[in-house]
Amino acid sequence: MNKPIIVVNFKAYGESTGKNSLNIAKTAEKVSNETGIEIAVAPSFVDLVKIKESVSIPVYAQHVDNILPGSHTGSITLENLKDWNIDGIIINHSEKQLKVSDIDELIKRSRGMGMKSIACTNNVSVTRAVASLGPDYVAIEPPELIGGDISVSVARPEVISDSVKVVKEVNINVTVLCGAGVKNKNDVKKAYQLGSSGILVASGVVKSKDIKSSLMDLASGFKGD
Ligand code: G3P
């Protein structure tokens, strides 16, 4: 099993953009230091550089376009993320899907630039296909459970265990994460027992009234008790 990780996707919630993003990122840094569990944050593009300059935990972009620097209005390049030492990218999220050829190139290009890649998948066959492209992480998230109150590890445990199985078959170096509906310690514990090395979480943290308690609770799911 790989080192546990919690990745907090801030998405575009009002609760996690602007000044709120800084508060969540600093709280995540504190919880990571206190628990020893790696916590990475993925703020909106507008907040990305500010966050990167304010915390020492890994900072990921929520998406990137597979283009080279040049005449592209409203686009984000890997090179521009690298300019500001952004640690990694989330790609192919269900809310921002990409073509397979773009996923493939982005994984290779980001690795060449020393950045980590988390490639999202929506079912086990897509997990198999994407894992064969060799990202650092695949994150399996059944779309129908995203933003809801029932965790993937409770509602669709087989999606996690089957993803772990196919990833082992195609590329042992890829680490499996899971997400959708993850809210508490028990959800994390189940995911971990099913073979997921970590979680990708959004609403359970960013919409919480007490961000620190929520993160502490999630982090405790990786402990053996
Ligand atoms: O990227 C994480 C995500 O899609 C899961 O969202 O709100 O169900 O934790 P949520």
PDB file of C-alpha atoms and ligand atoms in Angstrom:
ATOM      1  CA  MET A   1       0.000   0.000   0.000  1.00  0.00           C
ATOM      2  CA  ASN A   2       1.296   3.479  -0.866  1.00  0.00           C
ATOM      3  CA  LYS A   3       1.524   6.385   1.542  1.00  0.00           C
ATOM      4  CA  PRO A   4      -2.009   7.700   2.295  1.00  0.00           C
ATOM      5  CA  ILE A   5      -2.999  10.979   0.724  1.00  0.00           C
ATOM      6  CA  ILE A   6      -6.019  13.277   0.888  1.00  0.00           C
ATOM      7  CA  VAL A   7      -6.515  15.545  -2.109  1.00  0.00           C
ATOM      8  CA  VAL A   8      -8.967  18.393  -1.551  1.00  0.00           C
ATOM      9  CA  ASN A   9     -10.512  19.624  -4.790  1.00  0.00           C
ATOM     10  CA  PHE A  10     -11.810  23.146  -4.121  1.00  0.00           C
ATOM     11  CA  LYS A  11     -13.842  23.169  -7.381  1.00  0.00           C
ATOM     12  CA  ALA A  12     -15.628  26.519  -7.822  1.00  0.00           C
ATOM     13  CA  TYR A  13     -17.632  26.623  -4.599  1.00  0.00           C
ATOM     14  CA  GLY A  14     -18.078  30.057  -3.047  1.00  0.00           C
ATOM     15  CA  GLU A  15     -16.939  28.435   0.199  1.00  0.00           C
ATOM     16  CA  SER A  16     -13.543  27.598  -1.319  1.00  0.00           C
ATOM     17  CA  THR A  17     -12.684  30.520  -3.595  1.00  0.00           C
ATOM     18  CA  GLY A  18     -11.078  33.889  -2.884  1.00  0.00           C
ATOM     19  CA  LYS A  19     -10.103  34.431   0.760  1.00  0.00           C
ATOM     20  CA  ASN A  20     -11.861  31.211   1.742  1.00  0.00           C
ATOM     21  CA  SER A  21      -9.390  29.254  -0.371  1.00  0.00           C
ATOM     22  CA  LEU A  22      -6.493  30.516   1.703  1.00  0.00           C
ATOM     23  CA  ASN A  23      -8.194  29.557   4.933  1.00  0.00           C
ATOM     24  CA  ILE A  24      -8.872  26.014   3.716  1.00  0.00           C
ATOM     25  CA  ALA A  25      -5.336  25.586   2.376  1.00  0.00           C
ATOM     26  CA  LYS A  26      -3.751  26.790   5.624  1.00  0.00           C
ATOM     27  CA  THR A  27      -6.024  24.509   7.645  1.00  0.00           C
ATOM     28  CA  ALA A  28      -5.075  21.588   5.394  1.00  0.00           C
ATOM     29  CA  GLU A  29      -1.395  22.378   5.977  1.00  0.00           C
ATOM     30  CA  LYS A  30      -1.954  22.430   9.748  1.00  0.00           C
ATOM     31  CA  VAL A  31      -3.817  19.112   9.730  1.00  0.00           C
ATOM     32  CA  SER A  32      -1.179  17.530   7.524  1.00  0.00           C
ATOM     33  CA  ASN A  33       1.558  18.638   9.941  1.00  0.00           C
ATOM     34  CA  GLU A  34      -0.387  17.462  12.987  1.00  0.00           C
ATOM     35  CA  THR A  35      -1.405  14.062  11.617  1.00  0.00           C
ATOM     36  CA  GLY A  36       1.509  13.221   9.315  1.00  0.00           C
ATOM     37  CA  ILE A  37      -1.007  12.439   6.536  1.00  0.00           C
ATOM     38  CA  GLU A  38      -0.175  14.042   3.198  1.00  0.00           C
ATOM     39  CA  ILE A  39      -2.856  16.538   2.180  1.00  0.00           C
ATOM     40  CA  ALA A  40      -2.758  18.223  -1.223  1.00  0.00           C
ATOM     41  CA  VAL A  41      -5.042  21.052  -2.294  1.00  0.00           C
ATOM     42  CA  ALA A  42      -6.453  21.949  -5.719  1.00  0.00           C
ATOM     43  CA  PRO A  43      -7.728  25.547  -5.666  1.00  0.00           C
ATOM     44  CA  SER A  44      -9.326  27.400  -8.573  1.00  0.00           C
ATOM     45  CA  PHE A  45      -6.942  28.829 -11.195  1.00  0.00           C
ATOM     46  CA  VAL A  46      -7.482  32.341  -9.894  1.00  0.00           C
ATOM     47  CA  ASP A  47      -6.337  31.352  -6.405  1.00  0.00           C
ATOM     48  CA  LEU A  48      -3.622  28.878  -7.410  1.00  0.00           C
ATOM     49  CA  VAL A  49      -0.483  31.050  -7.242  1.00  0.00           C
ATOM     50  CA  LYS A  50      -1.509  32.802  -4.038  1.00  0.00           C
ATOM     51  CA  ILE A  51      -2.048  29.417  -2.390  1.00  0.00           C
ATOM     52  CA  LYS A  52       1.211  27.999  -3.720  1.00  0.00           C
ATOM     53  CA  GLU A  53       3.069  30.931  -2.205  1.00  0.00           C
ATOM     54  CA  SER A  54       1.258  30.607   1.139  1.00  0.00           C
ATOM     55  CA  VAL A  55       1.523  26.922   2.091  1.00  0.00           C
ATOM     56  CA  SER A  56       4.121  24.167   2.002  1.00  0.00           C
ATOM     57  CA  ILE A  57       1.774  21.275   1.148  1.00  0.00           C
ATOM     58  CA  PRO A  58       1.417  20.131  -2.494  1.00  0.00           C
ATOM     59  CA  VAL A  59      -0.763  22.351  -4.693  1.00  0.00           C
ATOM     60  CA  TYR A  60      -2.460  20.921  -7.776  1.00  0.00           C
ATOM     61  CA  ALA A  61      -4.314  22.517 -10.681  1.00  0.00           C
ATOM     62  CA  GLN A  62      -7.874  21.274 -11.205  1.00  0.00           C
ATOM     63  CA  HIS A  63      -7.344  20.961 -14.966  1.00  0.00           C
ATOM     64  CA  VAL A  64      -4.907  21.926 -17.714  1.00  0.00           C
ATOM     65  CA  ASP A  65      -5.303  22.254 -21.472  1.00  0.00           C
ATOM     66  CA  ASN A  66      -3.159  20.104 -23.738  1.00  0.00           C
ATOM     67  CA  ILE A  67      -1.707  22.982 -25.700  1.00  0.00           C
ATOM     68  CA  LEU A  68       1.679  24.609 -26.002  1.00  0.00           C
ATOM     69  CA  PRO A  69       2.225  28.263 -25.074  1.00  0.00           C
ATOM     70  CA  GLY A  70       0.921  30.505 -27.850  1.00  0.00           C
ATOM     71  CA  SER A  71      -2.164  32.044 -29.344  1.00  0.00           C
ATOM     72  CA  HIS A  72      -4.881  30.447 -27.155  1.00  0.00           C
ATOM     73  CA  THR A  73      -7.283  32.774 -25.377  1.00  0.00           C
ATOM     74  CA  GLY A  74      -8.604  31.590 -22.023  1.00  0.00           C
ATOM     75  CA  SER A  75      -6.400  28.500 -21.867  1.00  0.00           C
ATOM     76  CA  ILE A  76      -4.063  27.092 -19.229  1.00  0.00           C
ATOM     77  CA  THR A  77      -0.725  25.546 -20.185  1.00  0.00           C
ATOM     78  CA  LEU A  78       1.472  23.141 -18.247  1.00  0.00           C
ATOM     79  CA  GLU A  79       4.347  25.539 -18.803  1.00  0.00           C
ATOM     80  CA  ASN A  80       2.445  28.337 -17.090  1.00  0.00           C
ATOM     81  CA  LEU A  81       1.702  26.082 -14.106  1.00  0.00           C
ATOM     82  CA  LYS A  82       5.387  25.163 -13.967  1.00  0.00           C
ATOM     83  CA  ASP A  83       6.334  28.885 -13.969  1.00  0.00           C
ATOM     84  CA  TRP A  84       4.790  29.061 -10.490  1.00  0.00           C
ATOM     85  CA  ASN A  85       6.021  25.662  -9.280  1.00  0.00           C
ATOM     86  CA  ILE A  86       2.587  24.108  -9.143  1.00  0.00           C
ATOM     87  CA  ASP A  87       3.150  20.546  -7.942  1.00  0.00           C
ATOM     88  CA  GLY A  88       0.713  18.625 -10.083  1.00  0.00           C
ATOM     89  CA  ILE A  89      -2.431  18.407 -12.159  1.00  0.00           C
ATOM     90  CA  ILE A  90      -5.827  16.808 -11.872  1.00  0.00           C
ATOM     91  CA  ILE A  91      -6.985  15.824 -15.336  1.00  0.00           C
ATOM     92  CA  ASN A  92     -10.087  14.265 -16.852  1.00  0.00           C
ATOM     93  CA  HIS A  93     -12.328  15.045 -13.892  1.00  0.00           C
ATOM     94  CA  SER A  94     -15.948  14.056 -14.648  1.00  0.00           C
ATOM     95  CA  GLU A  95     -16.714  17.776 -14.596  1.00  0.00           C
ATOM     96  CA  LYS A  96     -13.863  18.517 -17.079  1.00  0.00           C
ATOM     97  CA  GLN A  97     -13.299  15.516 -19.294  1.00  0.00           C
ATOM     98  CA  LEU A  98     -10.530  15.187 -21.866  1.00  0.00           C
ATOM     99  CA  LYS A  99      -9.818  13.074 -24.941  1.00  0.00           C
ATOM    100  CA  VAL A 100      -7.652   9.983 -24.320  1.00  0.00           C
ATOM    101  CA  SER A 101      -4.930  11.415 -26.561  1.00  0.00           C
ATOM    102  CA  ASP A 102      -4.831  14.568 -24.423  1.00  0.00           C
ATOM    103  CA  ILE A 103      -4.699  12.557 -21.194  1.00  0.00           C
ATOM    104  CA  ASP A 104      -1.815  10.547 -22.612  1.00  0.00           C
ATOM    105  CA  GLU A 105       0.188  13.585 -23.667  1.00  0.00           C
ATOM    106  CA  LEU A 106      -0.508  15.531 -20.477  1.00  0.00           C
ATOM    107  CA  ILE A 107       0.694  12.617 -18.322  1.00  0.00           C
ATOM    108  CA  LYS A 108       3.933  12.401 -20.290  1.00  0.00           C
ATOM    109  CA  ARG A 109       4.518  16.136 -20.573  1.00  0.00           C
ATOM    110  CA  SER A 110       3.788  16.829 -16.894  1.00  0.00           C
ATOM    111  CA  ARG A 111       6.135  14.052 -15.806  1.00  0.00           C
ATOM    112  CA  GLY A 112       8.829  15.514 -18.049  1.00  0.00           C
ATOM    113  CA  MET A 113       8.378  18.791 -16.181  1.00  0.00           C
ATOM    114  CA  GLY A 114       8.561  17.162 -12.750  1.00  0.00           C
ATOM    115  CA  MET A 115       4.865  17.502 -11.993  1.00  0.00           C
ATOM    116  CA  LYS A 116       2.562  14.787 -10.615  1.00  0.00           C
ATOM    117  CA  SER A 117      -0.607  13.738 -12.420  1.00  0.00           C
ATOM    118  CA  ILE A 118      -3.915  12.586 -10.984  1.00  0.00           C
ATOM    119  CA  ALA A 119      -6.066  11.210 -13.805  1.00  0.00           C
ATOM    120  CA  CYS A 120      -9.728  10.793 -12.916  1.00  0.00           C
ATOM    121  CA  THR A 121     -11.872   7.923 -14.149  1.00  0.00           C
ATOM    122  CA  ASN A 122     -15.585   7.243 -13.949  1.00  0.00           C
ATOM    123  CA  ASN A 123     -15.707   3.438 -14.088  1.00  0.00           C
ATOM    124  CA  VAL A 124     -13.500   0.373 -13.940  1.00  0.00           C
ATOM    125  CA  SER A 125     -12.906   0.011 -17.690  1.00  0.00           C
ATOM    126  CA  VAL A 126     -11.843   3.653 -17.936  1.00  0.00           C
ATOM    127  CA  THR A 127      -9.607   3.053 -14.902  1.00  0.00           C
ATOM    128  CA  ARG A 128      -7.919   0.222 -16.782  1.00  0.00           C
ATOM    129  CA  ALA A 129      -7.418   2.326 -19.904  1.00  0.00           C
ATOM    130  CA  VAL A 130      -6.138   5.399 -18.057  1.00  0.00           C
ATOM    131  CA  ALA A 131      -3.845   3.382 -15.752  1.00  0.00           C
ATOM    132  CA  SER A 132      -2.152   1.961 -18.840  1.00  0.00           C
ATOM    133  CA  LEU A 133      -1.107   5.528 -19.717  1.00  0.00           C
ATOM    134  CA  GLY A 134       0.917   5.637 -16.496  1.00  0.00           C
ATOM    135  CA  PRO A 135      -0.234   8.629 -14.427  1.00  0.00           C
ATOM    136  CA  ASP A 136       1.057   8.903 -10.853  1.00  0.00           C
ATOM    137  CA  TYR A 137      -2.487   8.418  -9.582  1.00  0.00           C
ATOM    138  CA  VAL A 138      -5.834   7.314 -10.969  1.00  0.00           C
ATOM    139  CA  ALA A 139      -8.830   8.616  -9.029  1.00  0.00           C
ATOM    140  CA  ILE A 140     -12.005   6.616  -9.533  1.00  0.00           C
ATOM    141  CA  GLU A 141     -15.182   8.632  -8.943  1.00  0.00           C
ATOM    142  CA  PRO A 142     -18.629   7.351  -9.978  1.00  0.00           C
ATOM    143  CA  PRO A 143     -20.200  10.579 -11.322  1.00  0.00           C
ATOM    144  CA  GLU A 144     -23.632   9.931  -9.824  1.00  0.00           C
ATOM    145  CA  LEU A 145     -22.156  10.001  -6.297  1.00  0.00           C
ATOM    146  CA  ILE A 146     -20.169  13.239  -6.717  1.00  0.00           C
ATOM    147  CA  GLY A 147     -21.412  15.968  -4.386  1.00  0.00           C
ATOM    148  CA  GLY A 148     -23.768  13.574  -2.604  1.00  0.00           C
ATOM    149  CA  ASP A 149     -23.879  12.233   0.934  1.00  0.00           C
ATOM    150  CA  ILE A 150     -23.193   8.567   0.271  1.00  0.00           C
ATOM    151  CA  SER A 151     -19.568   7.652  -0.198  1.00  0.00           C
ATOM    152  CA  VAL A 152     -18.259   5.604  -3.101  1.00  0.00           C
ATOM    153  CA  SER A 153     -16.745   3.235  -0.539  1.00  0.00           C
ATOM    154  CA  VAL A 154     -20.196   2.552   0.942  1.00  0.00           C
ATOM    155  CA  ALA A 155     -22.413   2.725  -2.162  1.00  0.00           C
ATOM    156  CA  ARG A 156     -20.060   1.156  -4.757  1.00  0.00           C
ATOM    157  CA  PRO A 157     -17.266  -0.689  -2.899  1.00  0.00           C
ATOM    158  CA  GLU A 158     -16.730  -3.018  -5.865  1.00  0.00           C
ATOM    159  CA  VAL A 159     -15.743  -0.042  -8.043  1.00  0.00           C
ATOM    160  CA  ILE A 160     -12.790   0.579  -5.728  1.00  0.00           C
ATOM    161  CA  SER A 161     -11.691  -3.036  -5.325  1.00  0.00           C
ATOM    162  CA  ASP A 162     -12.080  -3.749  -9.055  1.00  0.00           C
ATOM    163  CA  SER A 163     -10.139  -0.577  -9.901  1.00  0.00           C
ATOM    164  CA  VAL A 164      -7.336  -1.637  -7.567  1.00  0.00           C
ATOM    165  CA  LYS A 165      -7.309  -5.049  -9.254  1.00  0.00           C
ATOM    166  CA  VAL A 166      -7.129  -3.756 -12.835  1.00  0.00           C
ATOM    167  CA  VAL A 167      -4.498  -1.160 -11.969  1.00  0.00           C
ATOM    168  CA  LYS A 168      -2.307  -3.916 -10.479  1.00  0.00           C
ATOM    169  CA  GLU A 169      -2.728  -5.836 -13.738  1.00  0.00           C
ATOM    170  CA  VAL A 170      -1.828  -2.994 -16.089  1.00  0.00           C
ATOM    171  CA  ASN A 171       0.633  -0.821 -14.173  1.00  0.00           C
ATOM    172  CA  ILE A 172       1.788  -1.576 -10.644  1.00  0.00           C
ATOM    173  CA  ASN A 173       3.390   1.893 -10.351  1.00  0.00           C
ATOM    174  CA  VAL A 174       0.051   3.713 -10.506  1.00  0.00           C
ATOM    175  CA  THR A 175      -1.500   4.609  -7.159  1.00  0.00           C
ATOM    176  CA  VAL A 176      -5.279   4.325  -6.787  1.00  0.00           C
ATOM    177  CA  LEU A 177      -7.360   7.061  -5.169  1.00  0.00           C
ATOM    178  CA  CYS A 178     -11.130   7.221  -4.984  1.00  0.00           C
ATOM    179  CA  GLY A 179     -13.682   9.905  -4.407  1.00  0.00           C
ATOM    180  CA  ALA A 180     -17.336  10.981  -4.523  1.00  0.00           C
ATOM    181  CA  GLY A 181     -19.460  11.522  -1.465  1.00  0.00           C
ATOM    182  CA  VAL A 182     -16.593  10.994   0.987  1.00  0.00           C
ATOM    183  CA  LYS A 183     -17.577  12.713   4.218  1.00  0.00           C
ATOM    184  CA  ASN A 184     -16.090  10.996   7.275  1.00  0.00           C
ATOM    185  CA  LYS A 185     -13.561   8.683   8.860  1.00  0.00           C
ATOM    186  CA  ASN A 186     -15.643   5.598   8.170  1.00  0.00           C
ATOM    187  CA  ASP A 187     -15.813   6.385   4.430  1.00  0.00           C
ATOM    188  CA  VAL A 188     -12.028   6.755   4.325  1.00  0.00           C
ATOM    189  CA  LYS A 189     -11.437   3.644   6.388  1.00  0.00           C
ATOM    190  CA  LYS A 190     -13.585   1.543   4.044  1.00  0.00           C
ATOM    191  CA  ALA A 191     -11.860   2.995   0.966  1.00  0.00           C
ATOM    192  CA  TYR A 192      -8.464   2.232   2.484  1.00  0.00           C
ATOM    193  CA  GLN A 193      -9.480  -1.315   3.377  1.00  0.00           C
ATOM    194  CA  LEU A 194     -10.637  -1.819  -0.218  1.00  0.00           C
ATOM    195  CA  GLY A 195      -7.151  -0.950  -1.432  1.00  0.00           C
ATOM    196  CA  SER A 196      -7.437   2.754  -2.247  1.00  0.00           C
ATOM    197  CA  SER A 197      -4.315   4.615  -1.101  1.00  0.00           C
ATOM    198  CA  GLY A 198      -6.134   7.887  -0.658  1.00  0.00           C
ATOM    199  CA  ILE A 199      -9.143  10.008  -1.390  1.00  0.00           C
ATOM    200  CA  LEU A 200     -10.143  12.879  -3.611  1.00  0.00           C
ATOM    201  CA  VAL A 201     -12.695  14.975  -1.746  1.00  0.00           C
ATOM    202  CA  ALA A 202     -14.525  18.252  -2.315  1.00  0.00           C
ATOM    203  CA  SER A 203     -17.854  19.073  -0.649  1.00  0.00           C
ATOM    204  CA  GLY A 204     -17.161  17.046   2.523  1.00  0.00           C
ATOM    205  CA  VAL A 205     -14.371  19.488   3.317  1.00  0.00           C
ATOM    206  CA  VAL A 206     -15.076  22.760   1.554  1.00  0.00           C
ATOM    207  CA  LYS A 207     -18.728  22.943   2.611  1.00  0.00           C
ATOM    208  CA  SER A 208     -18.031  21.868   6.174  1.00  0.00           C
ATOM    209  CA  LYS A 209     -18.773  24.332   8.996  1.00  0.00           C
ATOM    210  CA  ASP A 210     -15.576  23.174  10.701  1.00  0.00           C
ATOM    211  CA  ILE A 211     -12.876  22.503   8.105  1.00  0.00           C
ATOM    212  CA  LYS A 212     -10.254  21.449  10.629  1.00  0.00           C
ATOM    213  CA  SER A 213     -12.472  18.855  12.337  1.00  0.00           C
ATOM    214  CA  SER A 214     -13.565  17.468   8.986  1.00  0.00           C
ATOM    215  CA  LEU A 215      -9.982  17.064   7.792  1.00  0.00           C
ATOM    216  CA  MET A 216      -8.867  15.581  11.127  1.00  0.00           C
ATOM    217  CA  ASP A 217     -11.745  13.111  10.931  1.00  0.00           C
ATOM    218  CA  LEU A 218     -10.897  12.107   7.348  1.00  0.00           C
ATOM    219  CA  ALA A 219      -7.197  11.738   8.196  1.00  0.00           C
ATOM    220  CA  SER A 220      -8.032   9.481  11.147  1.00  0.00           C
ATOM    221  CA  GLY A 221      -9.618   7.011   8.705  1.00  0.00           C
ATOM    222  CA  PHE A 222      -6.133   5.924   7.634  1.00  0.00           C
ATOM    223  CA  LYS A 223      -5.144   4.879  11.143  1.00  0.00           C
ATOM    224  CA  GLY A 224      -5.543   1.235  12.114  1.00  0.00           C
ATOM    225  CA  ASP A 225      -8.166   1.612  14.910  1.00  0.00           C
TER     226      ASP A 225
HETATM  227  O1  G3P B   1     -12.843  15.760  -7.162  1.00  0.00           O
HETATM  228  C1  G3P B   1     -13.545  15.370  -6.053  1.00  0.00           C
HETATM  229  C2  G3P B   1     -14.947  15.180  -6.295  1.00  0.00           C
HETATM  230  O2  G3P B   1     -15.443  15.107  -7.563  1.00  0.00           O
HETATM  231  C3  G3P B   1     -15.752  14.541  -5.261  1.00  0.00           C
HETATM  232  O3  G3P B   1     -16.631  15.529  -4.890  1.00  0.00           O
HETATM  233  O4  G3P B   1     -18.103  16.686  -3.368  1.00  0.00           O
HETATM  234  O5  G3P B   1     -18.364  14.240  -3.750  1.00  0.00           O
HETATM  235  O6  G3P B   1     -16.404  15.080  -2.455  1.00  0.00           O
HETATM  236  P1  G3P B   1     -17.429  15.370  -3.534  1.00  0.00           P
END
